[in-house]
Amino acid sequence: MNLFRSEQHAQQWKDWDQEMASTLRPVEWWIETFRNPIFRNRNRPDYLTWLTGESGISATAAFHDRLQQ
Amino acid sequence: MESDLDVTYATIMQEIVATGVAPHYAELAPRLGISPNEALNRIESILAITPGWMHPGTDYIASFPPFNNQPTAYRITVRGEQRWFAQCGFEALACSWMFPGEIVDINAPCLLGDDSLHLKMKDGELVLVDPETIVGYTRSRLGMEEPDQPFR
């Protein structure tokens, strides 16, 4: 899970795997992905209770759905 | 209502945010008023339900996302102090949530040896990106169910 200067840099990386090319996205897309509440809520005093509850499970599912886009 | 694990998680996270370093379980125990064994058990329980991990073969927290206790290429600077490392390039983008209202600088080398990468974020918003062509990429599967995958 790395950041690269450009698409060309990523594709020239020694560990580039064409099968995972769908994960190559502009950094803005990844920033939006990491706005999901499972990341935003880590400061909550009840974070783990929230994460394993209905809202957290729903947010985790939304995160997984976005990764499948 | 916070559970024991909630309190333990928050105590570890607050320590990392304040110092850049995760506490050892024996340091954590007196803060929570529990035995060292109980502190270690709680850490292991937390890491079983979050994408963090112990350094293999040790009782040391290696990763407690979005941060990493072990240095990585993703350096995090807040208020002019570079105390933190992000777990990975993606989790670096989530670090600003841990410093509300603060500018968070992310600096990383280019893995191909060109000029380094620099981003500034505040409360999840991108303030600066240099160069503007930065992309994210992973060869690891994300969001899968396997217990050894990140973001499970």
PDB file of C-alpha atoms in Angstrom:
ATOM      1  CA  MET A   1       0.000   0.000   0.000  1.00  0.00           C
ATOM      2  CA  ASN A   2       2.191   2.707  -1.322  1.00  0.00           C
ATOM      3  CA  LEU A   3       2.089   6.158  -2.811  1.00  0.00           C
ATOM      4  CA  PHE A   4       3.897   6.902  -6.060  1.00  0.00           C
ATOM      5  CA  ARG A   5       4.771  10.089  -7.904  1.00  0.00           C
ATOM      6  CA  SER A   6       2.687   9.036 -10.903  1.00  0.00           C
ATOM      7  CA  GLU A   7       0.979   6.093 -12.588  1.00  0.00           C
ATOM      8  CA  GLN A   8       4.144   5.528 -14.577  1.00  0.00           C
ATOM      9  CA  HIS A   9       6.205   5.314 -11.394  1.00  0.00           C
ATOM     10  CA  ALA A  10       3.815   2.748  -9.905  1.00  0.00           C
ATOM     11  CA  GLN A  11       3.929   0.616 -13.042  1.00  0.00           C
ATOM     12  CA  GLN A  12       7.723   0.678 -13.032  1.00  0.00           C
ATOM     13  CA  TRP A  13       7.935  -0.426  -9.368  1.00  0.00           C
ATOM     14  CA  LYS A  14       9.738  -3.735  -8.834  1.00  0.00           C
ATOM     15  CA  ASP A  15       6.668  -5.221  -7.136  1.00  0.00           C
ATOM     16  CA  TRP A  16       4.100  -4.068  -9.710  1.00  0.00           C
ATOM     17  CA  ASP A  17       1.459  -6.749 -10.247  1.00  0.00           C
ATOM     18  CA  GLN A  18      -0.791  -6.254 -13.248  1.00  0.00           C
ATOM     19  CA  GLU A  19      -3.488  -8.368 -11.571  1.00  0.00           C
ATOM     20  CA  MET A  20      -3.849  -5.632  -8.958  1.00  0.00           C
ATOM     21  CA  ALA A  21      -3.885  -2.776 -11.475  1.00  0.00           C
ATOM     22  CA  SER A  22      -7.418  -1.870 -10.417  1.00  0.00           C
ATOM     23  CA  THR A  23      -5.998  -0.509  -7.140  1.00  0.00           C
ATOM     24  CA  LEU A  24      -4.000   2.123  -9.038  1.00  0.00           C
ATOM     25  CA  ARG A  25      -5.981   5.280  -8.251  1.00  0.00           C
ATOM     26  CA  PRO A  26      -5.329   9.000  -7.853  1.00  0.00           C
ATOM     27  CA  VAL A  27      -4.444   9.923  -4.282  1.00  0.00           C
ATOM     28  CA  GLU A  28      -7.690  11.904  -4.072  1.00  0.00           C
ATOM     29  CA  TRP A  29      -9.643   8.656  -4.543  1.00  0.00           C
ATOM     30  CA  TRP A  30      -7.749   7.018  -1.704  1.00  0.00           C
ATOM     31  CA  ILE A  31      -8.268  10.066   0.516  1.00  0.00           C
ATOM     32  CA  GLU A  32     -12.011   9.777  -0.074  1.00  0.00           C
ATOM     33  CA  THR A  33     -11.803   6.049   0.717  1.00  0.00           C
ATOM     34  CA  PHE A  34     -10.067   6.767   4.013  1.00  0.00           C
ATOM     35  CA  ARG A  35     -12.786   9.232   5.011  1.00  0.00           C
ATOM     36  CA  ASN A  36     -14.883   6.198   5.898  1.00  0.00           C
ATOM     37  CA  PRO A  37     -15.990   6.322   9.565  1.00  0.00           C
ATOM     38  CA  ILE A  38     -13.915   3.232  10.398  1.00  0.00           C
ATOM     39  CA  PHE A  39     -10.891   5.526  10.049  1.00  0.00           C
ATOM     40  CA  ARG A  40     -12.501   8.820  11.091  1.00  0.00           C
ATOM     41  CA  ASN A  41     -13.855   7.422  14.352  1.00  0.00           C
ATOM     42  CA  ARG A  42     -10.637   6.094  15.816  1.00  0.00           C
ATOM     43  CA  ASN A  43     -10.669   8.947  18.344  1.00  0.00           C
ATOM     44  CA  ARG A  44     -14.002   7.823  19.794  1.00  0.00           C
ATOM     45  CA  PRO A  45     -13.717   6.614  23.418  1.00  0.00           C
ATOM     46  CA  ASP A  46     -15.984   3.696  22.482  1.00  0.00           C
ATOM     47  CA  TYR A  47     -14.328   2.977  19.140  1.00  0.00           C
ATOM     48  CA  LEU A  48     -14.220  -0.820  19.357  1.00  0.00           C
ATOM     49  CA  THR A  49     -17.785  -1.056  20.623  1.00  0.00           C
ATOM     50  CA  TRP A  50     -18.820   1.196  17.731  1.00  0.00           C
ATOM     51  CA  LEU A  51     -16.684  -0.739  15.206  1.00  0.00           C
ATOM     52  CA  THR A  52     -18.185  -4.100  16.123  1.00  0.00           C
ATOM     53  CA  GLY A  53     -21.726  -2.735  16.371  1.00  0.00           C
ATOM     54  CA  GLU A  54     -24.304  -2.136  13.682  1.00  0.00           C
ATOM     55  CA  SER A  55     -22.873   1.211  12.525  1.00  0.00           C
ATOM     56  CA  GLY A  56     -19.304  -0.080  12.388  1.00  0.00           C
ATOM     57  CA  ILE A  57     -20.279  -3.210  10.493  1.00  0.00           C
ATOM     58  CA  SER A  58     -22.197  -1.078   8.010  1.00  0.00           C
ATOM     59  CA  ALA A  59     -19.240   1.294   7.570  1.00  0.00           C
ATOM     60  CA  THR A  60     -16.863  -1.643   7.096  1.00  0.00           C
ATOM     61  CA  ALA A  61     -19.173  -3.071   4.423  1.00  0.00           C
ATOM     62  CA  ALA A  62     -19.255   0.304   2.667  1.00  0.00           C
ATOM     63  CA  PHE A  63     -15.446   0.388   2.732  1.00  0.00           C
ATOM     64  CA  HIS A  64     -15.256  -3.084   1.201  1.00  0.00           C
ATOM     65  CA  ASP A  65     -17.846  -2.150  -1.432  1.00  0.00           C
ATOM     66  CA  ARG A  66     -15.827   0.889  -2.458  1.00  0.00           C
ATOM     67  CA  LEU A  67     -12.709  -1.269  -2.840  1.00  0.00           C
ATOM     68  CA  GLN A  68     -14.603  -3.523  -5.238  1.00  0.00           C
ATOM     69  CA  GLN A  69     -15.515  -0.590  -7.537  1.00  0.00           C
TER      70      GLN A  69
ATOM     71  CA  MET B   1     -20.699   2.922  27.560  1.00  0.00           C
ATOM     72  CA  GLU B   2     -17.066   2.008  26.971  1.00  0.00           C
ATOM     73  CA  SER B   3     -15.863  -1.555  27.381  1.00  0.00           C
ATOM     74  CA  ASP B   4     -12.502  -2.587  28.847  1.00  0.00           C
ATOM     75  CA  LEU B   5     -11.189  -3.013  25.312  1.00  0.00           C
ATOM     76  CA  ASP B   6     -12.439   0.457  24.367  1.00  0.00           C
ATOM     77  CA  VAL B   7     -10.548   1.986  27.284  1.00  0.00           C
ATOM     78  CA  THR B   8      -7.420  -0.001  26.444  1.00  0.00           C
ATOM     79  CA  TYR B   9      -7.592   0.955  22.761  1.00  0.00           C
ATOM     80  CA  ALA B  10      -8.091   4.639  23.600  1.00  0.00           C
ATOM     81  CA  THR B  11      -5.208   4.608  26.105  1.00  0.00           C
ATOM     82  CA  ILE B  12      -2.819   3.117  23.539  1.00  0.00           C
ATOM     83  CA  MET B  13      -3.973   5.479  20.798  1.00  0.00           C
ATOM     84  CA  GLN B  14      -3.696   8.539  23.040  1.00  0.00           C
ATOM     85  CA  GLU B  15      -0.140   7.540  23.964  1.00  0.00           C
ATOM     86  CA  ILE B  16       0.851   7.166  20.318  1.00  0.00           C
ATOM     87  CA  VAL B  17      -0.753  10.482  19.354  1.00  0.00           C
ATOM     88  CA  ALA B  18       1.066  12.203  22.227  1.00  0.00           C
ATOM     89  CA  THR B  19       4.500  10.608  21.836  1.00  0.00           C
ATOM     90  CA  GLY B  20       4.677   8.734  18.528  1.00  0.00           C
ATOM     91  CA  VAL B  21       5.325   5.462  20.395  1.00  0.00           C
ATOM     92  CA  ALA B  22       2.986   2.665  21.462  1.00  0.00           C
ATOM     93  CA  PRO B  23       3.332   1.631  25.118  1.00  0.00           C
ATOM     94  CA  HIS B  24       4.704  -1.764  26.075  1.00  0.00           C
ATOM     95  CA  TYR B  25       2.096  -3.943  27.763  1.00  0.00           C
ATOM     96  CA  ALA B  26       3.976  -3.677  31.048  1.00  0.00           C
ATOM     97  CA  GLU B  27       3.769   0.124  30.784  1.00  0.00           C
ATOM     98  CA  LEU B  28       0.123  -0.039  29.862  1.00  0.00           C
ATOM     99  CA  ALA B  29      -0.850  -2.248  32.811  1.00  0.00           C
ATOM    100  CA  PRO B  30      -0.428   0.282  35.675  1.00  0.00           C
ATOM    101  CA  ARG B  31      -2.188   2.988  33.669  1.00  0.00           C
ATOM    102  CA  LEU B  32      -5.215   0.741  33.442  1.00  0.00           C
ATOM    103  CA  GLY B  33      -4.873  -0.707  36.919  1.00  0.00           C
ATOM    104  CA  ILE B  34      -4.572  -4.261  35.609  1.00  0.00           C
ATOM    105  CA  SER B  35      -1.900  -6.960  35.573  1.00  0.00           C
ATOM    106  CA  PRO B  36       0.691  -7.087  32.766  1.00  0.00           C
ATOM    107  CA  ASN B  37      -0.769 -10.396  31.570  1.00  0.00           C
ATOM    108  CA  GLU B  38      -4.212  -8.849  31.333  1.00  0.00           C
ATOM    109  CA  ALA B  39      -2.779  -5.861  29.434  1.00  0.00           C
ATOM    110  CA  LEU B  40      -1.116  -8.205  26.955  1.00  0.00           C
ATOM    111  CA  ASN B  41      -4.311 -10.214  26.558  1.00  0.00           C
ATOM    112  CA  ARG B  42      -6.248  -7.035  25.830  1.00  0.00           C
ATOM    113  CA  ILE B  43      -3.689  -5.872  23.252  1.00  0.00           C
ATOM    114  CA  GLU B  44      -3.932  -9.237  21.485  1.00  0.00           C
ATOM    115  CA  SER B  45      -7.732  -9.018  21.532  1.00  0.00           C
ATOM    116  CA  ILE B  46      -7.627  -5.523  20.019  1.00  0.00           C
ATOM    117  CA  LEU B  47      -5.221  -6.576  17.281  1.00  0.00           C
ATOM    118  CA  ALA B  48      -7.534  -9.469  16.427  1.00  0.00           C
ATOM    119  CA  ILE B  49     -10.307  -7.055  15.436  1.00  0.00           C
ATOM    120  CA  THR B  50      -8.270  -4.172  13.982  1.00  0.00           C
ATOM    121  CA  PRO B  51      -5.641  -4.167  11.192  1.00  0.00           C
ATOM    122  CA  GLY B  52      -2.679  -3.916  13.566  1.00  0.00           C
ATOM    123  CA  TRP B  53      -0.139  -6.522  14.599  1.00  0.00           C
ATOM    124  CA  MET B  54       2.652  -7.517  16.959  1.00  0.00           C
ATOM    125  CA  HIS B  55       6.180  -7.835  15.648  1.00  0.00           C
ATOM    126  CA  PRO B  56       6.426 -11.586  14.908  1.00  0.00           C
ATOM    127  CA  GLY B  57       7.767 -13.638  17.794  1.00  0.00           C
ATOM    128  CA  THR B  58       7.600 -10.757  20.269  1.00  0.00           C
ATOM    129  CA  ASP B  59       5.187  -9.011  22.626  1.00  0.00           C
ATOM    130  CA  TYR B  60       5.868  -5.639  20.995  1.00  0.00           C
ATOM    131  CA  ILE B  61       3.201  -3.700  19.141  1.00  0.00           C
ATOM    132  CA  ALA B  62       4.588  -3.202  15.636  1.00  0.00           C
ATOM    133  CA  SER B  63       1.573  -1.591  14.031  1.00  0.00           C
ATOM    134  CA  PHE B  64      -1.409   0.205  15.511  1.00  0.00           C
ATOM    135  CA  PRO B  65      -3.109   1.868  12.563  1.00  0.00           C
ATOM    136  CA  PRO B  66      -3.032   4.439  11.280  1.00  0.00           C
ATOM    137  CA  PHE B  67       0.377   4.503  12.972  1.00  0.00           C
ATOM    138  CA  ASN B  68       3.358   2.173  12.950  1.00  0.00           C
ATOM    139  CA  ASN B  69       5.597   1.670  15.958  1.00  0.00           C
ATOM    140  CA  GLN B  70       8.304   0.387  13.635  1.00  0.00           C
ATOM    141  CA  PRO B  71       9.545   3.113  11.265  1.00  0.00           C
ATOM    142  CA  THR B  72       8.171   3.072   7.727  1.00  0.00           C
ATOM    143  CA  ALA B  73       8.708   5.213   4.648  1.00  0.00           C
ATOM    144  CA  TYR B  74       5.703   7.361   5.596  1.00  0.00           C
ATOM    145  CA  ARG B  75       6.787  10.060   8.018  1.00  0.00           C
ATOM    146  CA  ILE B  76       4.131  12.123   9.748  1.00  0.00           C
ATOM    147  CA  THR B  77       4.878  15.617  11.030  1.00  0.00           C
ATOM    148  CA  VAL B  78       2.577  17.725  13.217  1.00  0.00           C
ATOM    149  CA  ARG B  79       3.391  21.161  14.695  1.00  0.00           C
ATOM    150  CA  GLY B  80       6.875  20.873  13.191  1.00  0.00           C
ATOM    151  CA  GLU B  81       7.638  17.590  14.983  1.00  0.00           C
ATOM    152  CA  GLN B  82       8.209  14.388  13.024  1.00  0.00           C
ATOM    153  CA  ARG B  83       7.348  11.856  15.738  1.00  0.00           C
ATOM    154  CA  TRP B  84       5.071   9.482  13.867  1.00  0.00           C
ATOM    155  CA  PHE B  85       5.169   6.888  11.109  1.00  0.00           C
ATOM    156  CA  ALA B  86       2.101   5.735   9.220  1.00  0.00           C
ATOM    157  CA  GLN B  87       1.424   2.018   8.780  1.00  0.00           C
ATOM    158  CA  CYS B  88       1.467   2.448   4.987  1.00  0.00           C
ATOM    159  CA  GLY B  89       0.840   5.007   2.289  1.00  0.00           C
ATOM    160  CA  PHE B  90      -2.910   4.572   2.545  1.00  0.00           C
ATOM    161  CA  GLU B  91      -3.099   4.798   6.320  1.00  0.00           C
ATOM    162  CA  ALA B  92      -0.954   7.948   6.059  1.00  0.00           C
ATOM    163  CA  LEU B  93      -4.023   9.514   4.465  1.00  0.00           C
ATOM    164  CA  ALA B  94      -6.037   8.676   7.608  1.00  0.00           C
ATOM    165  CA  CYS B  95      -3.573  10.179  10.092  1.00  0.00           C
ATOM    166  CA  SER B  96      -5.118  13.651  10.031  1.00  0.00           C
ATOM    167  CA  TRP B  97      -8.228  12.264  11.770  1.00  0.00           C
ATOM    168  CA  MET B  98      -6.042  11.697  14.834  1.00  0.00           C
ATOM    169  CA  PHE B  99      -4.998  15.368  15.026  1.00  0.00           C
ATOM    170  CA  PRO B 100      -8.235  17.377  14.740  1.00  0.00           C
ATOM    171  CA  GLY B 101      -7.735  20.913  13.493  1.00  0.00           C
ATOM    172  CA  GLU B 102      -4.007  20.387  12.882  1.00  0.00           C
ATOM    173  CA  ILE B 103      -2.039  20.464   9.653  1.00  0.00           C
ATOM    174  CA  VAL B 104      -0.523  17.011   9.127  1.00  0.00           C
ATOM    175  CA  ASP B 105       2.464  16.669   6.809  1.00  0.00           C
ATOM    176  CA  ILE B 106       3.119  13.372   5.060  1.00  0.00           C
ATOM    177  CA  ASN B 107       6.585  12.910   3.613  1.00  0.00           C
ATOM    178  CA  ALA B 108       7.721   9.812   1.777  1.00  0.00           C
ATOM    179  CA  PRO B 109      10.579   8.869  -0.494  1.00  0.00           C
ATOM    180  CA  CYS B 110       9.931   7.861  -4.077  1.00  0.00           C
ATOM    181  CA  LEU B 111      10.320   4.086  -4.297  1.00  0.00           C
ATOM    182  CA  LEU B 112      12.026   4.544  -7.663  1.00  0.00           C
ATOM    183  CA  GLY B 113      14.575   7.078  -6.439  1.00  0.00           C
ATOM    184  CA  ASP B 114      13.112  10.267  -7.905  1.00  0.00           C
ATOM    185  CA  ASP B 115      12.159  13.302  -5.833  1.00  0.00           C
ATOM    186  CA  SER B 116      10.182  12.617  -2.648  1.00  0.00           C
ATOM    187  CA  LEU B 117       6.433  12.974  -2.140  1.00  0.00           C
ATOM    188  CA  HIS B 118       4.795  15.552   0.098  1.00  0.00           C
ATOM    189  CA  LEU B 119       1.186  15.972   1.140  1.00  0.00           C
ATOM    190  CA  LYS B 120      -0.468  18.253   3.671  1.00  0.00           C
ATOM    191  CA  MET B 121      -3.834  17.337   5.140  1.00  0.00           C
ATOM    192  CA  LYS B 122      -6.213  18.833   7.660  1.00  0.00           C
ATOM    193  CA  ASP B 123      -9.242  17.004   9.043  1.00  0.00           C
ATOM    194  CA  GLY B 124      -9.279  14.585   6.111  1.00  0.00           C
ATOM    195  CA  GLU B 125      -8.974  17.317   3.477  1.00  0.00           C
ATOM    196  CA  LEU B 126      -6.040  17.628   1.117  1.00  0.00           C
ATOM    197  CA  VAL B 127      -4.286  20.973   1.578  1.00  0.00           C
ATOM    198  CA  LEU B 128      -1.245  20.351  -0.611  1.00  0.00           C
ATOM    199  CA  VAL B 129      -0.062  17.552  -2.881  1.00  0.00           C
ATOM    200  CA  ASP B 130       3.384  17.553  -4.485  1.00  0.00           C
ATOM    201  CA  PRO B 131       3.590  16.389  -7.172  1.00  0.00           C
ATOM    202  CA  GLU B 132      -0.041  16.677  -8.259  1.00  0.00           C
ATOM    203  CA  THR B 133       0.230  13.337 -10.067  1.00  0.00           C
ATOM    204  CA  ILE B 134       0.538  11.222  -6.883  1.00  0.00           C
ATOM    205  CA  VAL B 135      -1.306   7.887  -7.025  1.00  0.00           C
ATOM    206  CA  GLY B 136      -1.878   5.029  -4.617  1.00  0.00           C
ATOM    207  CA  TYR B 137      -1.362   1.388  -5.495  1.00  0.00           C
ATOM    208  CA  THR B 138      -1.238  -1.892  -3.624  1.00  0.00           C
ATOM    209  CA  ARG B 139      -0.310  -5.375  -4.680  1.00  0.00           C
ATOM    210  CA  SER B 140      -1.961  -6.698  -1.495  1.00  0.00           C
ATOM    211  CA  ARG B 141      -5.646  -7.424  -1.490  1.00  0.00           C
ATOM    212  CA  LEU B 142      -7.660  -4.980   0.589  1.00  0.00           C
ATOM    213  CA  GLY B 143     -10.912  -5.552   2.378  1.00  0.00           C
ATOM    214  CA  MET B 144     -10.847  -9.306   2.081  1.00  0.00           C
ATOM    215  CA  GLU B 145     -12.017 -11.755   4.714  1.00  0.00           C
ATOM    216  CA  GLU B 146      -8.799 -13.691   5.147  1.00  0.00           C
ATOM    217  CA  PRO B 147      -7.478 -13.188   8.672  1.00  0.00           C
ATOM    218  CA  ASP B 148      -4.013 -12.313   7.420  1.00  0.00           C
ATOM    219  CA  GLN B 149      -5.136  -9.493   5.166  1.00  0.00           C
ATOM    220  CA  PRO B 150      -5.040  -5.848   6.177  1.00  0.00           C
ATOM    221  CA  PHE B 151      -8.318  -3.974   6.702  1.00  0.00           C
ATOM    222  CA  ARG B 152     -10.197  -7.131   7.580  1.00  0.00           C
TER     223      ARG B 152
END
